[in-house]
PDB file of C-alpha atoms in Angstrom:
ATOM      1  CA  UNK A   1      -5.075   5.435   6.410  1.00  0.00           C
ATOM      2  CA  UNK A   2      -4.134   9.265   6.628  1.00  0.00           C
ATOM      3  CA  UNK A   3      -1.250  10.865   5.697  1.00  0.00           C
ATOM      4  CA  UNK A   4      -0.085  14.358   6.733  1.00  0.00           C
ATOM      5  CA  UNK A   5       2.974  15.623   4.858  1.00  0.00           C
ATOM      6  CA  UNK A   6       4.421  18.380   6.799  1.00  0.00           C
ATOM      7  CA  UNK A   7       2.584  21.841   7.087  1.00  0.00           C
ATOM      8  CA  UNK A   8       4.190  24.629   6.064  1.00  0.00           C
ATOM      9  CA  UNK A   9       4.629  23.439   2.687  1.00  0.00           C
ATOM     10  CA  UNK A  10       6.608  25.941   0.418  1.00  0.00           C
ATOM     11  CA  UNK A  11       4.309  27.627  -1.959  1.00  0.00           C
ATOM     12  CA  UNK A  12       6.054  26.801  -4.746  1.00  0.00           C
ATOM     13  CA  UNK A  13       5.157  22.937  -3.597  1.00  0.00           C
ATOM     14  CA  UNK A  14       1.697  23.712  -3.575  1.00  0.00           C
ATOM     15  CA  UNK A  15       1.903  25.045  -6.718  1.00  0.00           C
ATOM     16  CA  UNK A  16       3.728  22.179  -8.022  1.00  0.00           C
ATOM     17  CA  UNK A  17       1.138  20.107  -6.306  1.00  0.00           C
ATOM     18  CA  UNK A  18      -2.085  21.536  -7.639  1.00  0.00           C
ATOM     19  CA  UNK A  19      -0.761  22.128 -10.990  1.00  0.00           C
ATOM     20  CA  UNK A  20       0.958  19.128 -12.049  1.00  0.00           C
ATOM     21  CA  UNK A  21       0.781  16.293  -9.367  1.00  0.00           C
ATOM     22  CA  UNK A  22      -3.578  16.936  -9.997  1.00  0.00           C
ATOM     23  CA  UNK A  23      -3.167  16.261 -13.549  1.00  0.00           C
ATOM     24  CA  UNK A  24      -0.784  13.797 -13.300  1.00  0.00           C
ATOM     25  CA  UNK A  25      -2.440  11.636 -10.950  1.00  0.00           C
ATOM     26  CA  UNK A  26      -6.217  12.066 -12.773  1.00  0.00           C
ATOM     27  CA  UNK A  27      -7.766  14.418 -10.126  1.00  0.00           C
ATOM     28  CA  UNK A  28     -10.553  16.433 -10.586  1.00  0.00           C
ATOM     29  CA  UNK A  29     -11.665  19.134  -8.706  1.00  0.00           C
ATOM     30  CA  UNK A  30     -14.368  18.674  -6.216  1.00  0.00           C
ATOM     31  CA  UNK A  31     -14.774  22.075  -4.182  1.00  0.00           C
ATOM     32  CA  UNK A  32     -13.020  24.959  -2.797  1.00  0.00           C
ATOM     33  CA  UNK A  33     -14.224  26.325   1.128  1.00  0.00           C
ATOM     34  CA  UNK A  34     -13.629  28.984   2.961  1.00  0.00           C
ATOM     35  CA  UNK A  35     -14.492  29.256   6.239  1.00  0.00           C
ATOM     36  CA  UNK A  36     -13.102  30.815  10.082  1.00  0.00           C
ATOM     37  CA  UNK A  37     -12.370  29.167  13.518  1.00  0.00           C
ATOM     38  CA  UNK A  38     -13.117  31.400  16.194  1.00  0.00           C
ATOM     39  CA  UNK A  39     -11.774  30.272  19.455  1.00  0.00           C
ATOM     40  CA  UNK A  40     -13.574  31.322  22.656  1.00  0.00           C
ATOM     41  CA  UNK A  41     -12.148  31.110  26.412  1.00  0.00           C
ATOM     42  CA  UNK A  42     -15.406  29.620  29.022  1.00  0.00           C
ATOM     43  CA  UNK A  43     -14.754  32.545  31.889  1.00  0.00           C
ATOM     44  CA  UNK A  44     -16.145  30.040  34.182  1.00  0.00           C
ATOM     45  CA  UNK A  45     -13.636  27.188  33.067  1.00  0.00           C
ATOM     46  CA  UNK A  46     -10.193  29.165  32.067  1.00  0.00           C
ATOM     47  CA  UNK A  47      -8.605  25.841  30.793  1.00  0.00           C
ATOM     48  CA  UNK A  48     -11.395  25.255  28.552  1.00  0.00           C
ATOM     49  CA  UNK A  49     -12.536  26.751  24.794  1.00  0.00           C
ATOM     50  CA  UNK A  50     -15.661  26.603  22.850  1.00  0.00           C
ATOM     51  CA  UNK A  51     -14.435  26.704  19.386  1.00  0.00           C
ATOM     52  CA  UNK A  52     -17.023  28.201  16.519  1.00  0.00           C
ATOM     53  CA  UNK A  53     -16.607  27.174  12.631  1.00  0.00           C
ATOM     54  CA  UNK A  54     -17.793  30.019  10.693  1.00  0.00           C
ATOM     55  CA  UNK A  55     -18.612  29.950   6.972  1.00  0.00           C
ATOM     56  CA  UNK A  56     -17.983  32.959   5.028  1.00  0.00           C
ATOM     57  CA  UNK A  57     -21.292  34.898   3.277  1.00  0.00           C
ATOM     58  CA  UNK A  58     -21.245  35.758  -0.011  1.00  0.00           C
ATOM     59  CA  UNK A  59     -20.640  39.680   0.631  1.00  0.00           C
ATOM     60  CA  UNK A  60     -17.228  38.900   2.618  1.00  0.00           C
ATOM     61  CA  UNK A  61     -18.450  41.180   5.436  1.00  0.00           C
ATOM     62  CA  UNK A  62     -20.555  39.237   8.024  1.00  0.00           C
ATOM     63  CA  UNK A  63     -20.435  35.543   8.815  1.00  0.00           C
ATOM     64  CA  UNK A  64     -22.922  33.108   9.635  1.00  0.00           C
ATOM     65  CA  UNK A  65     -23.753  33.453  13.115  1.00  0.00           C
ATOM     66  CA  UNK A  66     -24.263  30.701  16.023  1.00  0.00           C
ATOM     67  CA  UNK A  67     -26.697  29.699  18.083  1.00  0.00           C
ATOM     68  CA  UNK A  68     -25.971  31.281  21.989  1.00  0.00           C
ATOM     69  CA  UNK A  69     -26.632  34.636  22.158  1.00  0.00           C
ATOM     70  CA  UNK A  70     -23.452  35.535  23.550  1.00  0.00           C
ATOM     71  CA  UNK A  71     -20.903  33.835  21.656  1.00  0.00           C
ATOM     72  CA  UNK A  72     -23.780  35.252  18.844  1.00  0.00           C
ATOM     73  CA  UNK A  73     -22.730  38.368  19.940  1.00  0.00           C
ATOM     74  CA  UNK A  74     -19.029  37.931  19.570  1.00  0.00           C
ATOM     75  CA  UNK A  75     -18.884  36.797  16.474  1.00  0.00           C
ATOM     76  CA  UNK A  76     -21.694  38.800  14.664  1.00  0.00           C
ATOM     77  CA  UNK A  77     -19.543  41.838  15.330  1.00  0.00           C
ATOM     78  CA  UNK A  78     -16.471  40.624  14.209  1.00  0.00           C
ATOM     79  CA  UNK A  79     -15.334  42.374  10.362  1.00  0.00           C
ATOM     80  CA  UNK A  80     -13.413  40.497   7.804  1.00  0.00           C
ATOM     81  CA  UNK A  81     -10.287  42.193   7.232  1.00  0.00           C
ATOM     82  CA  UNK A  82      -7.793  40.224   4.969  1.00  0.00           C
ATOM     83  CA  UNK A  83      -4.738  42.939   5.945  1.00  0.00           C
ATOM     84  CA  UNK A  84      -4.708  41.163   9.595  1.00  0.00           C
ATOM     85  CA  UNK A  85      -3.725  37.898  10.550  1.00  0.00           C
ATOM     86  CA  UNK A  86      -6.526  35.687  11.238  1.00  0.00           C
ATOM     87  CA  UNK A  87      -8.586  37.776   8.931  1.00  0.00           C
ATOM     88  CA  UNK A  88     -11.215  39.110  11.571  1.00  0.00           C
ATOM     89  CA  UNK A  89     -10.909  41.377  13.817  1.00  0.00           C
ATOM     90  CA  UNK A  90     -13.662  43.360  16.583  1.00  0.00           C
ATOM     91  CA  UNK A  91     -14.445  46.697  17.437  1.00  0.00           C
ATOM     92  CA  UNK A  92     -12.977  48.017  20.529  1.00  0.00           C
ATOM     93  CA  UNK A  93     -14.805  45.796  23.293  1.00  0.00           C
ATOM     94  CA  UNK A  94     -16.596  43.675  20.956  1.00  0.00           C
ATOM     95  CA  UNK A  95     -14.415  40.954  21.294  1.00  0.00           C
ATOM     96  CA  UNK A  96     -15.779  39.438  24.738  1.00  0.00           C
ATOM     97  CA  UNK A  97     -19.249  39.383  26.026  1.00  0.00           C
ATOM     98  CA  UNK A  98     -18.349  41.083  29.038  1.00  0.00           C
ATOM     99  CA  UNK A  99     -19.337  38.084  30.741  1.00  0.00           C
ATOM    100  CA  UNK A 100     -18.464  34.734  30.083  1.00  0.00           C
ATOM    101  CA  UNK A 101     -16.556  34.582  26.792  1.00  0.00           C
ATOM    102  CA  UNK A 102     -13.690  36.414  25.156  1.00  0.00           C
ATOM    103  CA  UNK A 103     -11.653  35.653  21.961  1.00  0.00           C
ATOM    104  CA  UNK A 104      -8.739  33.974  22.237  1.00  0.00           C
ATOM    105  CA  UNK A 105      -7.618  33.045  18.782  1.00  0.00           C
ATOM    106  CA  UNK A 106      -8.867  33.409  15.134  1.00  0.00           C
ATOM    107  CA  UNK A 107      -7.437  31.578  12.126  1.00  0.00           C
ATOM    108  CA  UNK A 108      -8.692  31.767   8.192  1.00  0.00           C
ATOM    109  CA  UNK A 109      -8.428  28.891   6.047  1.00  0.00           C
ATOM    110  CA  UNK A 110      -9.092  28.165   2.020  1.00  0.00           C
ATOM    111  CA  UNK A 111      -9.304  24.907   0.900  1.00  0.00           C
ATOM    112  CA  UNK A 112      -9.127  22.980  -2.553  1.00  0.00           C
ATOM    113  CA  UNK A 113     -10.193  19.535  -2.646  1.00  0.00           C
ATOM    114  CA  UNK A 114      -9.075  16.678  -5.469  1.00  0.00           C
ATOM    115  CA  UNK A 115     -10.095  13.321  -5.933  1.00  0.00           C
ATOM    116  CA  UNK A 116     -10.082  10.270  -8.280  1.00  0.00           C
ATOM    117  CA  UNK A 117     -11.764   6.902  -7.029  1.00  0.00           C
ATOM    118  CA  UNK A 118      -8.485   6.120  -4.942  1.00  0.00           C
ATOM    119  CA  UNK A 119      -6.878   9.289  -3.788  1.00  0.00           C
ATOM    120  CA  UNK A 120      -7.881  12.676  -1.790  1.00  0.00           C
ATOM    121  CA  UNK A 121      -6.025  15.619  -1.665  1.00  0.00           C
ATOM    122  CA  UNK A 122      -7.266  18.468   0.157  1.00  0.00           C
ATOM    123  CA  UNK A 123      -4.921  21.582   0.114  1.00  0.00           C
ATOM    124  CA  UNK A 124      -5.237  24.156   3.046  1.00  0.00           C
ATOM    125  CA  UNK A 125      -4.011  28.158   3.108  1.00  0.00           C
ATOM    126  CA  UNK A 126      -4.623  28.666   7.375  1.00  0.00           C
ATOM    127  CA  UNK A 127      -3.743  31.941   8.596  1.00  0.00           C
ATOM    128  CA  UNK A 128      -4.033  31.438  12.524  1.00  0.00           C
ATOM    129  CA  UNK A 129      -3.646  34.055  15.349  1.00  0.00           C
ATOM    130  CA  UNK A 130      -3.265  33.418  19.097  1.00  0.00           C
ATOM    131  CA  UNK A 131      -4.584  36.217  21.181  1.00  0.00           C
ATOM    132  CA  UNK A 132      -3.434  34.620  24.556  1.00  0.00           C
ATOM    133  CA  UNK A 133       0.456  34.594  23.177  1.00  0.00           C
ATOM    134  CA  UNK A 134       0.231  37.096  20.656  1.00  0.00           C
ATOM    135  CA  UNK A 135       1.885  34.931  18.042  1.00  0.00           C
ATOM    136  CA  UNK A 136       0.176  34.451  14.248  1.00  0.00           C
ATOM    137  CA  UNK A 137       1.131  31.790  12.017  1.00  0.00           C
ATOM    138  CA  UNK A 138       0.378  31.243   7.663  1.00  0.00           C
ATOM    139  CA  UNK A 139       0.752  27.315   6.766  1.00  0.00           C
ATOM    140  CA  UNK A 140       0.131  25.572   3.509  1.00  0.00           C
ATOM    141  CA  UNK A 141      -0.719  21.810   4.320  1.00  0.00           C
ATOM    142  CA  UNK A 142      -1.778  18.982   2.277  1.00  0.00           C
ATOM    143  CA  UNK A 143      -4.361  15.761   3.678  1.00  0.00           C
ATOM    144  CA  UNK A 144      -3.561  13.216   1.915  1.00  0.00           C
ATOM    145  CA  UNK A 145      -6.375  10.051   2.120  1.00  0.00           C
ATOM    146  CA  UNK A 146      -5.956   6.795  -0.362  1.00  0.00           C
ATOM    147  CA  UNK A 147      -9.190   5.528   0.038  1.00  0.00           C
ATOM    148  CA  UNK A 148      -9.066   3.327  -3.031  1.00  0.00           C
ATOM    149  CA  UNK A 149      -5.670   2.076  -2.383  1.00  0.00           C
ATOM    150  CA  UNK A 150      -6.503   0.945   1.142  1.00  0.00           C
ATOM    151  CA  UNK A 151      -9.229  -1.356  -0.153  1.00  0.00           C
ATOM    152  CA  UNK A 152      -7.165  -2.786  -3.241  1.00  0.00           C
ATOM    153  CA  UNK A 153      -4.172  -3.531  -0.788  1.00  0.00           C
ATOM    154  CA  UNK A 154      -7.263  -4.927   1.726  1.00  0.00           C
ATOM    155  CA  UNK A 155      -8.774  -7.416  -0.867  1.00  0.00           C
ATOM    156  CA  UNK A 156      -5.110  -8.062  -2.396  1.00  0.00           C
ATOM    157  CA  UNK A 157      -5.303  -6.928  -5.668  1.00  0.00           C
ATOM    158  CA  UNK A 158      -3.089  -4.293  -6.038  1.00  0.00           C
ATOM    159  CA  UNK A 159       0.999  -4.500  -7.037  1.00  0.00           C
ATOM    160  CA  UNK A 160       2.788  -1.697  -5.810  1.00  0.00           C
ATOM    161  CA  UNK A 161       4.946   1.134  -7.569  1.00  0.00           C
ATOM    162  CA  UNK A 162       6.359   3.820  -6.767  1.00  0.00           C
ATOM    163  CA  UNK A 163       4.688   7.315  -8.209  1.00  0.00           C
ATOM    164  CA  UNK A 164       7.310   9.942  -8.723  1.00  0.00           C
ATOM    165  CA  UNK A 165       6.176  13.239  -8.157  1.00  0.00           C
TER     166      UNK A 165
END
């Protein structure tokens, strides 16, 4: 069972979230990721995208770079640059191969992740950008997974309350 409360959570939610729901509930921390989605138009096939999960290196100035040598291309040139939206952004030309690929939307995302043996919380910051409408976007959202409470209610062994938040 997954559960997606709405995105574009207030950040004074979040906070309330990751500060006292956490505790609350007996969460512990299990990592924090950073990583960008690069979004690629197929020249060849205009309705289709080849989309490209990058993780960020540890000097925040190149990213981890894929396998083709084009889309290699694309992305190995692209700079981090937290003062635009998507956070990435290509020298003049850089940001197609000239052949068959060209950007077509970028978005940034940090993640915290939470857990106790019957809930998940995972807690996104995405800061997207659509090249094709021009149109950027920053959302908190929360993923929600209850694991544990799926199996209890499964076998039968769990009553139900409510948890106030």
């Amino acid at each position: 069972m997954k559960w997606n409360l709405y995105t574009n959570i207030p950040a004074a939610h979040m906070d309330y979230i990751e500060n006292r729901v956490v505790e609350k509930l007996g969460l512990g921390y299990v990592q924090g990721k950073e990583f960008y989605n690069i979004e690629l138009s197929y020249r060849l096939l205009p309705d289709s995208t080849v989309s490209c999960k990058c993780i960020v290196a540890k000097d925040h100035n190149n990213i981890e770079l894929y396998k083709d040598e084009e889309i290699n291309g694309i992305i190995g040139s692209a700079v981090v640059d937290s003062e635009i939206q998507g956070g990435l952004r290509w020298p003049f030309g850089k940001d197609s191969s000239g052949g068959r690929y060209a950007v077509i939307g970028i978005g940034h995302t940090t993640t915290n992740s939470y857990r106790n043996s019957s809930i998940r919380f995972k807690l996104w910051h995405a800061d997207r950008f659509d090249f094709r409408s021009s149109i950027g976007e920053v959302t908190r959202e929360i993923f929600l997974k209850m694991p544990g409470i799926i199996f209890e209610l499964r076998v039968g062994s769990l009553s139900v309350t409510a948890i106030a938040f």
